[in-house]
Short mmCIF file of C-alpha atoms and ligand atoms in Angstrom, two decimals:
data_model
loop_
_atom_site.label_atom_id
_atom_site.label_comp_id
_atom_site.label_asym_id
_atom_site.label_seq_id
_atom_site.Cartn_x
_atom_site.Cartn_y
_atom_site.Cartn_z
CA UNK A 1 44.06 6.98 65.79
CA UNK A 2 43.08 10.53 66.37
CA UNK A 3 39.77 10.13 67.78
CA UNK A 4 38.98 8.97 71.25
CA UNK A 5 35.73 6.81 69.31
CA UNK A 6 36.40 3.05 68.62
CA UNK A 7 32.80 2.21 67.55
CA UNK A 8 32.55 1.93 63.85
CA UNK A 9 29.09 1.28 62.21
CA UNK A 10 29.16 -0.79 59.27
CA UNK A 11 26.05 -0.92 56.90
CA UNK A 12 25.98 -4.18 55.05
CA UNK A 13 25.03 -3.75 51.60
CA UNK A 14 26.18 -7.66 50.07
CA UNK A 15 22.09 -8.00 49.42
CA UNK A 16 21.75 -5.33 46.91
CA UNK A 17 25.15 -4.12 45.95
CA UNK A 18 26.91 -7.34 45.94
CA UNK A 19 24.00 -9.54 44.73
CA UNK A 20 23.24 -7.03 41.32
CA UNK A 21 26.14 -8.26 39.66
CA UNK A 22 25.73 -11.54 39.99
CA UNK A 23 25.08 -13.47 37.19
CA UNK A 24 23.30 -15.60 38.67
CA UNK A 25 19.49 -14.33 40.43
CA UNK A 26 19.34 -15.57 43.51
CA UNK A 27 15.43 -16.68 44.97
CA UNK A 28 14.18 -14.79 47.76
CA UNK A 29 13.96 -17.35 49.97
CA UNK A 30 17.98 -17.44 49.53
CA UNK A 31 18.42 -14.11 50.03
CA UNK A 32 15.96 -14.10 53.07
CA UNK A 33 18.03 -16.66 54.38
CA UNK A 34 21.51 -14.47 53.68
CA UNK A 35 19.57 -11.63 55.86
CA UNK A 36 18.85 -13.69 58.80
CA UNK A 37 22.07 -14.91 58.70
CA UNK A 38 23.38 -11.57 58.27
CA UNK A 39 21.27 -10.40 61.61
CA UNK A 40 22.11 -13.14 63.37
CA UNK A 41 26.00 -12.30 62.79
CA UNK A 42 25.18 -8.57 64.32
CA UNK A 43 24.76 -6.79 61.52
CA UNK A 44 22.21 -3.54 62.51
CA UNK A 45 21.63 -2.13 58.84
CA UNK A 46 20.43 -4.31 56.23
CA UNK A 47 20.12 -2.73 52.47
CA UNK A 48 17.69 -5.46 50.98
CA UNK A 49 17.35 -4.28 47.69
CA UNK A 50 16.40 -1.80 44.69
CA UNK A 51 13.64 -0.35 43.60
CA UNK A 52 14.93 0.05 40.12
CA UNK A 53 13.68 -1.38 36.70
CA UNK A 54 13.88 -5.51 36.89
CA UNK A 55 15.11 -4.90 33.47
CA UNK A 56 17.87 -3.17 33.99
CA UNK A 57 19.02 -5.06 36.95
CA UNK A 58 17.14 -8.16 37.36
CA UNK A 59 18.79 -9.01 40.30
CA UNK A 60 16.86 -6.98 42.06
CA UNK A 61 13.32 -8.59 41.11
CA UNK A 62 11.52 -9.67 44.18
CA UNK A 63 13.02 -6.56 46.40
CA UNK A 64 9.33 -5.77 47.35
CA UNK A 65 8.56 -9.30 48.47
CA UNK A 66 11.88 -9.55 50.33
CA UNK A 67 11.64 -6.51 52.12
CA UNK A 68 7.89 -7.24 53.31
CA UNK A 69 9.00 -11.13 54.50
CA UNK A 70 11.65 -9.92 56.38
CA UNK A 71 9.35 -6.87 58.01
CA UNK A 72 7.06 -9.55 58.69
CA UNK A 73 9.39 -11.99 60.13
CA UNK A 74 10.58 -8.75 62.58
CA UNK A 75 6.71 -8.61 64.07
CA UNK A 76 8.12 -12.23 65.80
CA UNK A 77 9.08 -12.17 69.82
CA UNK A 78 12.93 -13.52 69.15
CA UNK A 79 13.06 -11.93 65.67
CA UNK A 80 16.99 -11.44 64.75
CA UNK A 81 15.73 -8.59 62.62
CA UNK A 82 14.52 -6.75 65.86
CA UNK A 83 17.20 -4.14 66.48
CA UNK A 84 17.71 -3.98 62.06
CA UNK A 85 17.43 -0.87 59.46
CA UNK A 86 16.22 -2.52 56.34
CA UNK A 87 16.63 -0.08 53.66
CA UNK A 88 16.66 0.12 49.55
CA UNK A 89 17.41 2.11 46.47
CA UNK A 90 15.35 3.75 45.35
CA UNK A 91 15.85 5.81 41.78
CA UNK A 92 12.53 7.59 41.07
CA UNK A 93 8.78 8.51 41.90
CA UNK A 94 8.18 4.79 40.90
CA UNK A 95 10.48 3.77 43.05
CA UNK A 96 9.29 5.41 46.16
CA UNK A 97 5.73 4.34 45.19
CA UNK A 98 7.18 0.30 45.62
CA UNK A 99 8.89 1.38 48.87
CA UNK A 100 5.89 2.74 50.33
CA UNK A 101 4.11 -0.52 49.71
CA UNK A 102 7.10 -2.46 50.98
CA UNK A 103 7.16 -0.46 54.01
CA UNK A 104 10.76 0.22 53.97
CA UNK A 105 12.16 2.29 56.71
CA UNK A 106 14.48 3.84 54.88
CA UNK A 107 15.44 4.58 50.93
CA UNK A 108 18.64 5.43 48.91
CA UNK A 109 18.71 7.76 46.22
CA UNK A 110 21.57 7.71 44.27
CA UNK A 111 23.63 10.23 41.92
CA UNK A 112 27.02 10.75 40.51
CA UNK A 113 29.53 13.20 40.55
CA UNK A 114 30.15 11.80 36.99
CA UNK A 115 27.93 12.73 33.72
CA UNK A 116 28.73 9.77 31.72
CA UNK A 117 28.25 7.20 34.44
CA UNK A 118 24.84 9.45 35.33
CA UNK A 119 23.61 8.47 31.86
CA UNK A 120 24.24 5.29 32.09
CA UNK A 121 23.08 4.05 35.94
CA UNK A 122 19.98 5.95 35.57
CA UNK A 123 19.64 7.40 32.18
CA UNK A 124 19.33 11.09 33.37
CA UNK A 125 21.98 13.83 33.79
CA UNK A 126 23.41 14.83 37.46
CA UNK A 127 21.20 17.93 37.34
CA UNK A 128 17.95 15.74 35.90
CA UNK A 129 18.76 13.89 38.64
CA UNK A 130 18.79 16.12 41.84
CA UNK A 131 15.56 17.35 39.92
CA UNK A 132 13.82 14.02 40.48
CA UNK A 133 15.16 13.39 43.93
CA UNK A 134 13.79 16.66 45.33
CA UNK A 135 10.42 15.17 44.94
CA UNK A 136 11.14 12.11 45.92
CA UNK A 137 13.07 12.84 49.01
CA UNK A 138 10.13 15.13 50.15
CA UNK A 139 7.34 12.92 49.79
CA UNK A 140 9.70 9.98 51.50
CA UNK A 141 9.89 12.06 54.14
CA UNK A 142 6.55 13.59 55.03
CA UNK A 143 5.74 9.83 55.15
CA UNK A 144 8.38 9.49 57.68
CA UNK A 145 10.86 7.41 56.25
CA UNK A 146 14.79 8.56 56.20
CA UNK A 147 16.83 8.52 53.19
CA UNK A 148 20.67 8.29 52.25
CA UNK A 149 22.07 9.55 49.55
CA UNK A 150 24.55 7.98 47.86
CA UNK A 151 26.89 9.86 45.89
CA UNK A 152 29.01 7.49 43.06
CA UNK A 153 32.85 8.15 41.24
CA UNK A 154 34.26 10.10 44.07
CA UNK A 155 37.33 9.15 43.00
CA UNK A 156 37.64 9.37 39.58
CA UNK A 157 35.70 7.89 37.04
CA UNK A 158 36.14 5.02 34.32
CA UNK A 159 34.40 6.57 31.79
CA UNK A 160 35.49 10.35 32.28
CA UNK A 161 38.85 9.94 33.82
CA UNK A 162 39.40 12.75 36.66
CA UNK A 163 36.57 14.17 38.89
CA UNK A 164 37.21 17.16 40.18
CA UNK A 165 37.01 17.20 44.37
CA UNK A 166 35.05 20.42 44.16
CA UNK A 167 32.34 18.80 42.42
CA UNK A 168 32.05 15.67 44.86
CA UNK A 169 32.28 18.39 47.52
CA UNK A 170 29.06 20.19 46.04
CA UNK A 171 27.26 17.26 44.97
CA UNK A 172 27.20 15.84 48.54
CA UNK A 173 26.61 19.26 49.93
CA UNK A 174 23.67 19.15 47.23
CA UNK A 175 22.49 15.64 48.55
CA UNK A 176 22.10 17.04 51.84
CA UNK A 177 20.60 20.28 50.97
CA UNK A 178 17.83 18.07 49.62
CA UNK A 179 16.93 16.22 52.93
CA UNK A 180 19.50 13.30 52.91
CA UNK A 181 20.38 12.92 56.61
CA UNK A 182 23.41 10.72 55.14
CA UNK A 183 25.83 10.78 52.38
CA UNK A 184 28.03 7.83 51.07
CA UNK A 185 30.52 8.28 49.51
CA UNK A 186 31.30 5.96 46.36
CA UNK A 187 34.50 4.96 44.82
CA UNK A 188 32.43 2.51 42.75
CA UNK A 189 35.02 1.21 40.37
CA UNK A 190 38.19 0.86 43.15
CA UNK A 191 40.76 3.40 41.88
CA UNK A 192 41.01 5.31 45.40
CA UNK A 193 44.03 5.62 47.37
CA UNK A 194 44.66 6.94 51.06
CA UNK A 195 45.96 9.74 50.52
CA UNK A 196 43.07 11.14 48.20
CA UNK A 197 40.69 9.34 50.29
CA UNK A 198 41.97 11.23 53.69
CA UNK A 199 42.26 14.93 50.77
CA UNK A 200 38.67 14.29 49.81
CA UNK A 201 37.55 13.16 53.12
CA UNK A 202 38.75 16.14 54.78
CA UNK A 203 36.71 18.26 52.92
CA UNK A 204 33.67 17.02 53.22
CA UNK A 205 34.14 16.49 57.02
CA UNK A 206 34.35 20.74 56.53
CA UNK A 207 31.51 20.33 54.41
CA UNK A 208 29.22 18.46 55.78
CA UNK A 209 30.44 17.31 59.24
CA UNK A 210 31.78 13.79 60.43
CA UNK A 211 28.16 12.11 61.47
CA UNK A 212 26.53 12.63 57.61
CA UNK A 213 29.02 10.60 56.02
CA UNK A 214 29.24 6.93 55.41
CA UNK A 215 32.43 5.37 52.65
CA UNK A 216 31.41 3.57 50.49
CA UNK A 217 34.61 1.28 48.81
CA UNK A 218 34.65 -1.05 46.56
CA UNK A 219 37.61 -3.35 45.90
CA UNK A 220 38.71 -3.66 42.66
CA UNK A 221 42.69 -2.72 43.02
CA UNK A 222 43.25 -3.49 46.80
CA UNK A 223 43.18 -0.43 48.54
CA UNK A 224 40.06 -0.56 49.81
CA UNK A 225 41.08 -1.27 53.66
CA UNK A 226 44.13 1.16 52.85
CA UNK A 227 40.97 3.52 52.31
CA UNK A 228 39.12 2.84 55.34
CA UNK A 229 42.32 3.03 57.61
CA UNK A 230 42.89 6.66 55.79
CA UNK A 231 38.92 7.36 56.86
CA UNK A 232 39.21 6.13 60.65
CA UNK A 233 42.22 8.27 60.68
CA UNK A 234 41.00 11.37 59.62
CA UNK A 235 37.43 10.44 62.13
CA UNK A 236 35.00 8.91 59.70
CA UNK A 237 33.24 6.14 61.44
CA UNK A 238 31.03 4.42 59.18
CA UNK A 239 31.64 1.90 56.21
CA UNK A 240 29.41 0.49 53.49
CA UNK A 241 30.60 -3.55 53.43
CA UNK A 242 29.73 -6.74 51.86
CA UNK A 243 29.36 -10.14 53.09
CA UNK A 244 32.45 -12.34 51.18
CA UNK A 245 33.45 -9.10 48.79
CA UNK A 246 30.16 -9.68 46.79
CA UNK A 247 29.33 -7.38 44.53
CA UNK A 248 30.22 -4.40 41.48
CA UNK A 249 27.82 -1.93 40.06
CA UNK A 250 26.10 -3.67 36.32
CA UNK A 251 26.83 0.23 35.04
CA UNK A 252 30.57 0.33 35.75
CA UNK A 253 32.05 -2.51 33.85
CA UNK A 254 35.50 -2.40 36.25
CA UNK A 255 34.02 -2.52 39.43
CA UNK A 256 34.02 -5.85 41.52
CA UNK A 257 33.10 -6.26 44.86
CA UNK A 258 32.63 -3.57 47.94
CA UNK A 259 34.97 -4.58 50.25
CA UNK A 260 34.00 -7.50 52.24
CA UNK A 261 32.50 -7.47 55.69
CA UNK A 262 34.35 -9.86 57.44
CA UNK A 263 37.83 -7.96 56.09
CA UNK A 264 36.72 -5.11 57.46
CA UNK A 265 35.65 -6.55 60.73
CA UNK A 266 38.81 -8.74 61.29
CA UNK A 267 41.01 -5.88 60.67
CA UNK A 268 38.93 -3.28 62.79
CA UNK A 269 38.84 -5.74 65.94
CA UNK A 270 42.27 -6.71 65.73
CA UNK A 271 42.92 -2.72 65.74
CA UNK A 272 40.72 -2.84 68.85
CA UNK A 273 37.73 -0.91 67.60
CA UNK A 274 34.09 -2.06 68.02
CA UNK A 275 31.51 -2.89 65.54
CA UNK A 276 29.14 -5.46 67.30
CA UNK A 277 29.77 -8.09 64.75
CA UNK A 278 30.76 -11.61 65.23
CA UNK A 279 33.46 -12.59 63.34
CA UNK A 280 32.90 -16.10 63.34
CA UNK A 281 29.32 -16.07 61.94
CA UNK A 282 29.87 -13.37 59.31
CA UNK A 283 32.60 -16.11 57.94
CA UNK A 284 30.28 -18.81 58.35
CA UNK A 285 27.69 -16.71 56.59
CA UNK A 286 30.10 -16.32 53.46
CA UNK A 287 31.15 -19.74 53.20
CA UNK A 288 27.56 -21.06 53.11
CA UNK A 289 26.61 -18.74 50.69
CA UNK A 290 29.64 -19.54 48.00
CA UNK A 291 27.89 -22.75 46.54
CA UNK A 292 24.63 -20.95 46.03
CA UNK A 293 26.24 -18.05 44.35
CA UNK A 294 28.53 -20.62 42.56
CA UNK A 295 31.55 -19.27 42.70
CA UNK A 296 34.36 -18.28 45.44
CA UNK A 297 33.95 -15.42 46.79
CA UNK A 298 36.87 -12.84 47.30
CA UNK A 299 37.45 -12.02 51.19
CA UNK A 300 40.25 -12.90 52.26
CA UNK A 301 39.57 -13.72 55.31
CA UNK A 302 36.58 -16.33 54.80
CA UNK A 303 39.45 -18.30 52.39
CA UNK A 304 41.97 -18.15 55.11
CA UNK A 305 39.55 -18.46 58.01
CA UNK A 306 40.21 -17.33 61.73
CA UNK A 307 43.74 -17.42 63.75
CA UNK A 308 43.54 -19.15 66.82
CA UNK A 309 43.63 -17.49 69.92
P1 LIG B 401 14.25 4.68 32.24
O1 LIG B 401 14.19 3.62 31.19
O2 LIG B 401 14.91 5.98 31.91
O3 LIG B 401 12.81 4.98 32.84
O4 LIG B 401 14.94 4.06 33.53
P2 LIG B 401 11.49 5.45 32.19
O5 LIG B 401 10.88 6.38 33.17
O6 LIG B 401 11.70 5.92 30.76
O7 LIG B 401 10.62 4.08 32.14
C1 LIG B 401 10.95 3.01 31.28
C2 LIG B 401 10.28 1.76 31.81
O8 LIG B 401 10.83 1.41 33.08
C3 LIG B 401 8.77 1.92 32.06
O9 LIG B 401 8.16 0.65 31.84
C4 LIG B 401 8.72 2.25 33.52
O10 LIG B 401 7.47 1.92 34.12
C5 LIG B 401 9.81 1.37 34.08
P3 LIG B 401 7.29 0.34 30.53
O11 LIG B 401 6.21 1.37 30.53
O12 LIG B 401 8.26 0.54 29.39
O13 LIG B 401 6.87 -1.08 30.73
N1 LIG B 401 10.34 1.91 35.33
C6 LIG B 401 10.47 1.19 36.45
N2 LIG B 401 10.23 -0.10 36.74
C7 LIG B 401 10.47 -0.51 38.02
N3 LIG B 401 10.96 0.31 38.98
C8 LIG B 401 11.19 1.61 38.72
C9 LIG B 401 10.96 2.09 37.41
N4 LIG B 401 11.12 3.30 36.83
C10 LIG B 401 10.72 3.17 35.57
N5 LIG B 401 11.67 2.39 39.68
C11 LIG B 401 15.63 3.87 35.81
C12 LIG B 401 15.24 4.83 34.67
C13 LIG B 401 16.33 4.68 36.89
C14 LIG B 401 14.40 3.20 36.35
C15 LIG B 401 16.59 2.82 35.24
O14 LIG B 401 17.67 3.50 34.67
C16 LIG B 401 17.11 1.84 36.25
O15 LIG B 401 16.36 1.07 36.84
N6 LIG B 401 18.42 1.83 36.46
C17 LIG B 401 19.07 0.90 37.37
C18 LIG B 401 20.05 1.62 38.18
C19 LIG B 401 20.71 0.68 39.16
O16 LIG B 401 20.07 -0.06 39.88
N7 LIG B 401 22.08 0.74 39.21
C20 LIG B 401 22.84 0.00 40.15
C21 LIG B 401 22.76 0.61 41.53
S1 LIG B 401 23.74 2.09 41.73
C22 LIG B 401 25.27 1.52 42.32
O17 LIG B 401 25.52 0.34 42.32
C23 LIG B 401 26.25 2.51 42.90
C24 LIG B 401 26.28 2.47 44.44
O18 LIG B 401 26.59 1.18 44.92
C25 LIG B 401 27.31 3.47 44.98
C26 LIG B 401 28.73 3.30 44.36
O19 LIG B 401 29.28 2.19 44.33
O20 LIG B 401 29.24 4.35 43.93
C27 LIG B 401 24.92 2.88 45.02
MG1 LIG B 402 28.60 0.36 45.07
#
């Protein structure tokens, strides 16, 4: 480890990311449930949901009503939600319109460093896009709310093949030039490996500096804790999980889940960093929630549970 840090800050993102390729639609009062749970276990950044067209991704129906039951819930003395960021995508003026009735803290926008998968997450091209999210970040933020930016197929794309580094370098610069005080960085559909991760990584750490960027890694060949080892090591300290490996992106028919939380928490404590998660609860969290997503869920190490000691 070349950094003297060992506090990594993981934003759980199983609610939107994971749940909005589901087939099945889970009812907000599930999905409130998975957040308290979710709190309860120590997680300190929530992404809720999307602000996006219910039907292109009808998953995400009911973010609005999620988002305000849980803000209300926080108003409560013992709240578990005290200390959490809720935040959600957000894709356009519309959009930001439902987050400011939500009351969301905090919004995503999110582009691509590929044209083809532009077109087809949010039917607009990369530069339509930055054109929209000018706006949107402004007005988000005279109202006081913060926004990420999420940047997608860092890493190569499955509809265009190779993505050039340069542009994922100037896209996130390009993110940030517009306001984003953060920038994750997506391989959406799983194809990174270390070494490109810890190429790529490096510069945008000249880029854009250490503290703006969040990974973002989904798990579709197995390298996605290869990938986050290759980030710690190069000083990047925060990851984009998801409870039990839940998740893909409905726009990028090879990509499964993000990598799942409790993976990426076992494997950081045991490494002796910190990340104010309990271990034991995130796992209980993902086994309750298999039989109401109705399936098995892919971590690991919620299907071979905990060694003793
Ligand atoms: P569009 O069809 O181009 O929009 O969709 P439009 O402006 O032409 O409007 C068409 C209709 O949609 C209209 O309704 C609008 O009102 C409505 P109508 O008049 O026909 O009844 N509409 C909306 N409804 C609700 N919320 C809105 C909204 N905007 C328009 N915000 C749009 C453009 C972006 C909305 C659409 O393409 C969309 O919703 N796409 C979904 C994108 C999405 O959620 N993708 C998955 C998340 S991204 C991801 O997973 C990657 C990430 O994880 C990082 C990584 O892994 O790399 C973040
Ligand atoms: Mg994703």
């Amino acid at each position: 480890m070349k950094t003297n840090d060992t506090t990594v800050r993981i934003v759980e993102v199983g609610l939107r990311d994971g749940l909005q390729n589901e087939k099945k639609t889970l009812a907000i009062t599930d999905r409130h449930l998975l957040a308290r749970k979710l709190a309860n276990a120590g997680c300190r950044e929530l992404e809720l949901g999307a602000f996006v067209s219910s039907q292109w991704v009808p998953q995400m129906a009911g973010s609005s009503e999620l988002i305000t039951a849980v803000l209300e819930e926080r108003r409560l003395k013992s709240s578990p939600f005290k200390k959490v960021r809720i935040s959600a995508l957000v894709p356009n003026q519309r959009g930001l319109e439902a987050a400011f009735e939500s009351r969301v803290e905090r919004i995503a926008v999110f582009a691509s460093a590929s044209e083809t998968f532009s077109k087809k997450n949010i039917n607009c091209t990369i530069r339509e896009s930055f054109v929209r999210y000018k706006d949107v970040i402004d007005e988000a933020k005279r109202n006081g709310l913060t926004v990420r930016g999420y940047l997608s197929m860092c890493f190569d794309c499955h509809f265009e093949g190779k993505v050039s580094e340069a542009k994922v370098v100037k896209y996130a610069a390009k993110l940030a030039e517009l306001g984003c005080d953060e920038i994750s960085i997506g391989d959406t559909i799983g194809v990174a490996d270390p070494r490109q991760v810890a190429r790529i990584g490096r510069a945008l750490i000249s880029e854009l500096g250490k503290k703006n960027l969040a990974m973002h890694f989904h798990d579709t060949r197995g390298t996605a804790l290869a990938n986050i080892l290759a980030s710690l090591e190069i000083g990047l300290r925060s990851f984009d999980t998801s409870i039990g490996g839940l998740g893909g992106c409905p726009y990028a028919p090879a990509a499964t889940g993000n990598v799942a939380t409790e993976d990426v928490v076992y494997m950081l404590h045991r490494m002796g960093m910190k990340t104010g998660l309990d271990l034991n609860e995130l796992v209980e969290t993902a086994r309750w929630l298999q039989p109401i997503i109705g399936h098995e869920l892919p971590s690991k190490v919620s299907r071979a549970g905990l060694p003793i000691g």
